[in-house]
Amino acid sequence: MQEIKYSVIGTSWITNSFIEGAKTVEGLVLDGVYSRSEEKGKAFCEKVGAQRVFKSIEEVADSDTDFVYVASPNVCHYEQCKFLLENKKSVICEKPITTTSEEFSKLFFLAEENNVRYFEAIMYMHTDTRNALKQAVRGIGNISSAYFDYSQLSSKYEALLAGELPNIFNPKMKTGALNDLGIYCVYPAIDIFGEPQEVTALQNFIFTGADGAGSAILKYKDKIVTITYSKTAESRSASQILGDNGTITIDSVSQLRGITCYDKSGNKIDVLGSEEKTALMANEARSMYNFLTDFENNKGLYYECAAMSQKVLSCMEKMRTKNGEE
């Protein structure tokens, strides 16, 4: 078994989740931790059992680590990934991988030039449940409409109301509800139905200037796909795909959990399995391991991920433009 060393940028819960998932992937070895705060980096290093703390991104680039998981604030993604790719480090970057499709194209081709791998840490693309969902969709007949929702009250919302400015509600950090949650709705829409003919969108901006919630209608030749998302309120309903021969409901569109199929009489005809969060994060890590150790047999998924990132970012740009944000 070939050993692949990886390092992480960022010390949040999502980084910890990635590391926990990566522990289950044979051949992956946690190397180092880099944080903008050296103190936080040292504490996190001790917590997760990394071999070393990097004091700068230059140290990461100069090391013998094979790939880097980037989970820094969104505003840092482009420059940090660019620097790592220029120094021939493969990169998994948390979503959104960049904020524009043009930025993604530049970095993807930079990775190609340097013969390294670069893809988005989006659970949807790396789970077998995705293929099971797409197969189920083919069994519910002609689809006229679909509704994807991810509305989750932010754990930082109370701090916001108390006068603080968490990164997730700070527009200077290139965050907000669309980038954080709405993206999980755009992925299945594009993956299942392709790129829409028209996009109509609205966003609700909170007092900080960040989008707290939003919605979009994706118009296709024969169907309408509605997307809703929020970080300022909690949804209690499932996402749905409606066909003339059945209906599919999805409890969690981000983790593809709780997928149920019904026939047109309302009888449950299938329940698709789901994976725990640790396994979902492990899938992303395993994909990178496969890309680095056996690219020839895994390049299909790699280039599919790239194409999807490009299309999703393009759709999200249209959603922002329709609302007059850009």
XYZ file of C-alpha atoms in Angstrom:
326
model
C 0.000 0.000 0.000
C 1.498 3.305 -1.130
C 1.730 5.955 1.587
C 0.337 9.393 0.828
C 1.005 12.251 3.233
C -1.434 15.115 3.560
C -1.616 18.381 5.451
C -4.496 20.675 6.336
C -5.096 24.415 6.288
C -7.688 25.482 8.841
C -8.596 24.309 12.328
C -12.401 24.335 12.322
C -14.817 21.451 12.898
C -14.905 20.688 9.166
C -11.148 20.115 9.134
C -11.486 17.822 12.116
C -14.256 15.928 10.296
C -12.059 15.502 7.222
C -9.216 14.147 9.355
C -11.569 11.709 11.108
C -12.773 10.491 7.744
C -9.248 10.233 6.337
C -8.259 7.981 9.238
C -10.400 5.258 7.692
C -8.607 5.439 4.340
C -5.697 3.018 4.244
C -2.494 4.618 3.008
C -3.280 8.192 4.094
C -1.020 9.741 6.746
C -1.696 13.086 8.424
C 1.417 15.224 8.095
C 0.999 18.841 9.198
C -1.350 21.659 10.165
C -1.237 25.286 9.055
C -3.365 28.036 10.525
C -3.136 31.800 10.237
C -2.849 31.667 14.031
C 0.230 29.675 15.046
C -1.248 29.208 18.528
C -4.423 27.665 17.086
C -2.328 25.566 14.742
C -0.304 24.101 17.604
C -3.395 23.327 19.678
C -5.132 21.689 16.732
C -2.006 19.716 15.858
C -1.964 18.216 19.336
C -5.684 17.478 19.176
C -5.584 15.567 15.885
C -2.122 14.033 16.202
C -0.424 15.733 13.262
C 3.323 15.350 12.935
C 4.152 19.057 12.683
C 2.864 22.621 12.645
C 3.586 24.851 9.679
C 4.223 28.508 10.448
C 3.502 29.680 6.905
C 1.999 28.463 3.674
C 5.501 28.655 2.218
C 6.535 25.939 4.665
C 3.633 23.811 3.461
C 4.710 24.279 -0.148
C 8.336 23.431 0.662
C 7.434 20.269 2.569
C 7.190 16.728 1.227
C 3.460 16.509 1.954
C 1.629 15.118 -1.072
C -1.631 17.027 -0.923
C -3.301 19.746 1.114
C -6.872 19.955 2.350
C -7.792 23.666 2.305
C -10.536 24.695 4.729
C -9.635 28.340 5.274
C -12.195 31.171 4.901
C -13.602 31.407 1.379
C -11.779 34.645 0.692
C -8.461 32.788 1.044
C -9.268 29.863 -1.247
C -8.097 31.250 -4.570
C -4.732 32.654 -3.509
C -3.843 29.759 -1.218
C -4.764 27.119 -3.777
C -2.961 29.016 -6.525
C 0.221 29.139 -4.457
C 0.045 25.443 -3.588
C -0.653 24.386 -7.169
C 2.199 26.545 -8.446
C 4.415 24.627 -6.039
C 3.101 21.310 -7.335
C 0.962 20.335 -4.385
C -2.342 18.600 -5.056
C -5.311 20.268 -3.365
C -8.756 19.400 -2.040
C -10.479 22.722 -1.355
C -13.639 23.160 0.677
C -16.699 24.470 -1.105
C -17.015 26.806 -2.757
C -13.707 25.908 -4.383
C -13.601 29.437 -5.836
C -16.239 32.144 -6.110
C -16.269 32.355 -9.921
C -16.059 29.853 -12.758
C -13.235 31.898 -14.300
C -11.130 31.517 -11.151
C -11.776 27.798 -11.129
C -10.737 27.437 -14.775
C -7.454 29.216 -14.126
C -6.593 27.009 -11.165
C -7.749 23.785 -12.786
C -5.519 24.362 -15.813
C -2.672 25.358 -13.504
C -3.060 21.979 -11.817
C -3.041 20.281 -15.211
C 0.143 22.100 -16.207
C 1.884 20.974 -13.013
C 0.493 17.428 -13.138
C -1.225 17.697 -9.755
C -4.856 17.225 -8.725
C -7.317 19.918 -7.688
C -10.947 19.361 -6.804
C -13.752 20.533 -4.560
C -14.549 18.954 -1.199
C -18.215 18.377 -1.919
C -19.670 15.191 -0.397
C -22.289 14.841 -3.129
C -19.788 13.911 -5.854
C -18.003 11.185 -3.912
C -20.783 8.985 -2.554
C -22.339 5.923 -4.166
C -25.721 7.255 -3.026
C -25.441 9.843 -5.793
C -25.556 7.113 -8.454
C -28.399 5.353 -6.627
C -30.377 8.606 -6.590
C -29.852 9.168 -10.307
C -30.952 5.613 -11.024
C -34.093 6.123 -8.924
C -34.869 9.333 -10.822
C -34.966 7.349 -14.047
C -37.739 5.229 -12.581
C -40.288 7.921 -11.701
C -41.301 8.822 -15.240
C -41.398 12.254 -16.825
C -40.305 14.861 -14.312
C -42.146 18.162 -14.334
C -40.672 19.786 -11.245
C -38.192 19.407 -8.419
C -37.555 21.265 -5.196
C -34.216 21.322 -3.388
C -33.938 23.021 -0.006
C -31.154 23.462 2.521
C -32.245 25.847 5.254
C -30.377 25.522 8.522
C -30.248 28.094 11.295
C -26.585 28.987 11.723
C -24.898 28.168 15.010
C -23.365 31.649 14.683
C -26.720 33.424 14.393
C -27.022 34.275 18.081
C -23.534 35.765 18.051
C -24.567 37.867 15.065
C -27.638 39.161 16.896
C -25.451 39.907 19.919
C -23.384 42.333 17.854
C -20.542 40.088 16.731
C -19.587 39.535 13.082
C -18.907 35.828 12.472
C -17.040 35.030 9.263
C -20.051 33.253 7.799
C -22.065 36.502 7.887
C -19.211 38.760 6.797
C -19.411 39.567 3.057
C -15.704 40.444 3.032
C -15.051 36.742 3.671
C -17.029 35.821 0.509
C -19.411 33.745 2.573
C -23.181 33.811 3.048
C -26.052 31.404 2.561
C -25.613 30.666 -1.151
C -21.926 29.782 -0.884
C -22.390 27.836 2.333
C -25.709 26.013 1.835
C -27.279 26.876 -1.508
C -24.422 25.196 -3.343
C -25.628 21.826 -2.019
C -28.921 22.390 -3.841
C -27.330 23.510 -7.089
C -25.195 20.365 -7.322
C -28.034 17.813 -7.634
C -30.022 20.161 -9.876
C -27.173 20.418 -12.378
C -26.074 16.805 -11.984
C -29.528 15.321 -12.552
C -31.034 17.778 -15.030
C -28.077 19.560 -16.629
C -27.561 23.291 -17.045
C -30.804 25.309 -17.117
C -32.001 27.439 -19.989
C -32.907 30.317 -17.683
C -32.158 31.307 -14.100
C -34.313 33.582 -11.968
C -33.129 34.301 -8.452
C -33.640 36.448 -5.365
C -31.550 36.782 -2.224
C -32.380 38.275 1.145
C -29.457 40.299 2.489
C -29.049 40.823 6.219
C -27.721 44.011 7.812
C -24.071 42.942 7.405
C -24.454 42.828 3.624
C -24.223 39.034 3.414
C -27.038 36.944 1.990
C -28.959 35.248 4.784
C -31.395 33.382 2.550
C -32.369 33.031 -1.062
C -34.267 31.192 -3.749
C -33.908 30.448 -7.424
C -35.942 29.000 -10.251
C -34.028 26.998 -12.849
C -36.062 26.790 -16.072
C -35.634 23.812 -18.371
C -37.476 22.963 -21.580
C -39.860 20.595 -19.817
C -39.459 21.239 -16.087
C -38.972 23.776 -13.326
C -36.447 23.260 -10.517
C -36.866 25.424 -7.425
C -34.018 25.995 -4.977
C -34.335 27.539 -1.507
C -31.715 27.999 1.187
C -31.235 29.910 4.424
C -28.849 30.399 7.314
C -31.322 32.453 9.327
C -34.099 29.851 9.680
C -34.576 26.090 9.877
C -36.507 24.024 7.344
C -38.531 20.979 8.422
C -39.506 19.760 4.952
C -37.788 17.409 2.524
C -36.465 18.105 -0.933
C -38.539 16.424 -3.658
C -38.349 15.287 -7.280
C -41.788 14.873 -8.891
C -42.446 12.567 -11.834
C -45.659 11.271 -13.437
C -44.789 7.768 -12.243
C -43.594 8.548 -8.742
C -41.965 10.916 -6.278
C -38.592 10.976 -4.559
C -38.074 12.737 -1.234
C -34.663 13.607 0.231
C -34.328 14.490 3.902
C -30.776 15.871 3.576
C -29.700 17.160 0.194
C -26.152 17.843 1.443
C -25.520 14.304 2.690
C -28.056 12.517 0.444
C -29.581 11.043 3.584
C -33.133 9.789 3.976
C -33.961 9.220 0.307
C -37.381 7.611 -0.180
C -39.187 6.638 -3.377
C -42.963 6.457 -3.755
C -45.042 5.185 -6.653
C -47.830 7.371 -8.054
C -50.325 5.867 -5.603
C -48.176 6.895 -2.659
C -46.820 3.440 -1.850
C -43.221 3.343 -0.705
C -41.281 1.383 -3.282
C -37.666 1.883 -2.267
C -35.507 3.357 0.450
C -31.968 4.193 -0.595
C -29.153 3.748 1.871
C -27.129 6.628 3.252
C -23.693 7.102 4.771
C -22.584 8.637 8.051
C -20.793 12.018 7.962
C -17.407 10.421 8.701
C -17.818 8.038 5.770
C -18.838 10.912 3.491
C -15.703 12.857 4.385
C -13.663 9.675 3.952
C -14.971 9.379 0.390
C -13.394 12.711 -0.543
C -10.073 11.688 0.989
C -10.239 8.292 -0.717
C -10.877 9.960 -4.064
C -7.699 11.996 -3.693
C -5.746 8.900 -2.709
C -7.015 7.133 -5.840
C -6.295 10.129 -8.060
C -2.698 10.242 -6.814
C -1.943 6.528 -6.841
C -3.968 5.266 -9.821
C -5.045 8.222 -11.903
C -5.566 6.253 -15.108
C -8.351 4.183 -13.575
C -9.907 7.118 -11.703
C -9.573 10.024 -14.118
C -13.207 9.688 -15.200
C -14.456 10.809 -11.788
C -11.741 13.464 -11.547
C -12.750 15.200 -14.770
C -16.438 14.748 -13.961
C -15.848 16.602 -10.683
C -14.090 19.405 -12.559
C -16.916 19.739 -15.073
C -19.493 19.832 -12.294
C -17.606 22.500 -10.326
C -17.452 24.644 -13.456
C -21.182 24.311 -14.179
C -22.258 24.825 -10.558
C -20.126 27.947 -10.165
C -21.499 29.317 -13.426
C -25.076 28.755 -12.248
C -24.361 30.393 -8.894
C -22.888 33.415 -10.679
C -26.136 33.763 -12.617
C -28.115 33.473 -9.382
C -26.129 36.377 -7.903
C -26.349 38.485 -11.052
C -30.111 38.054 -11.295
C -30.370 39.534 -7.833
C -28.105 42.455 -8.683
C -25.332 41.381 -6.313
C -22.634 41.514 -8.965
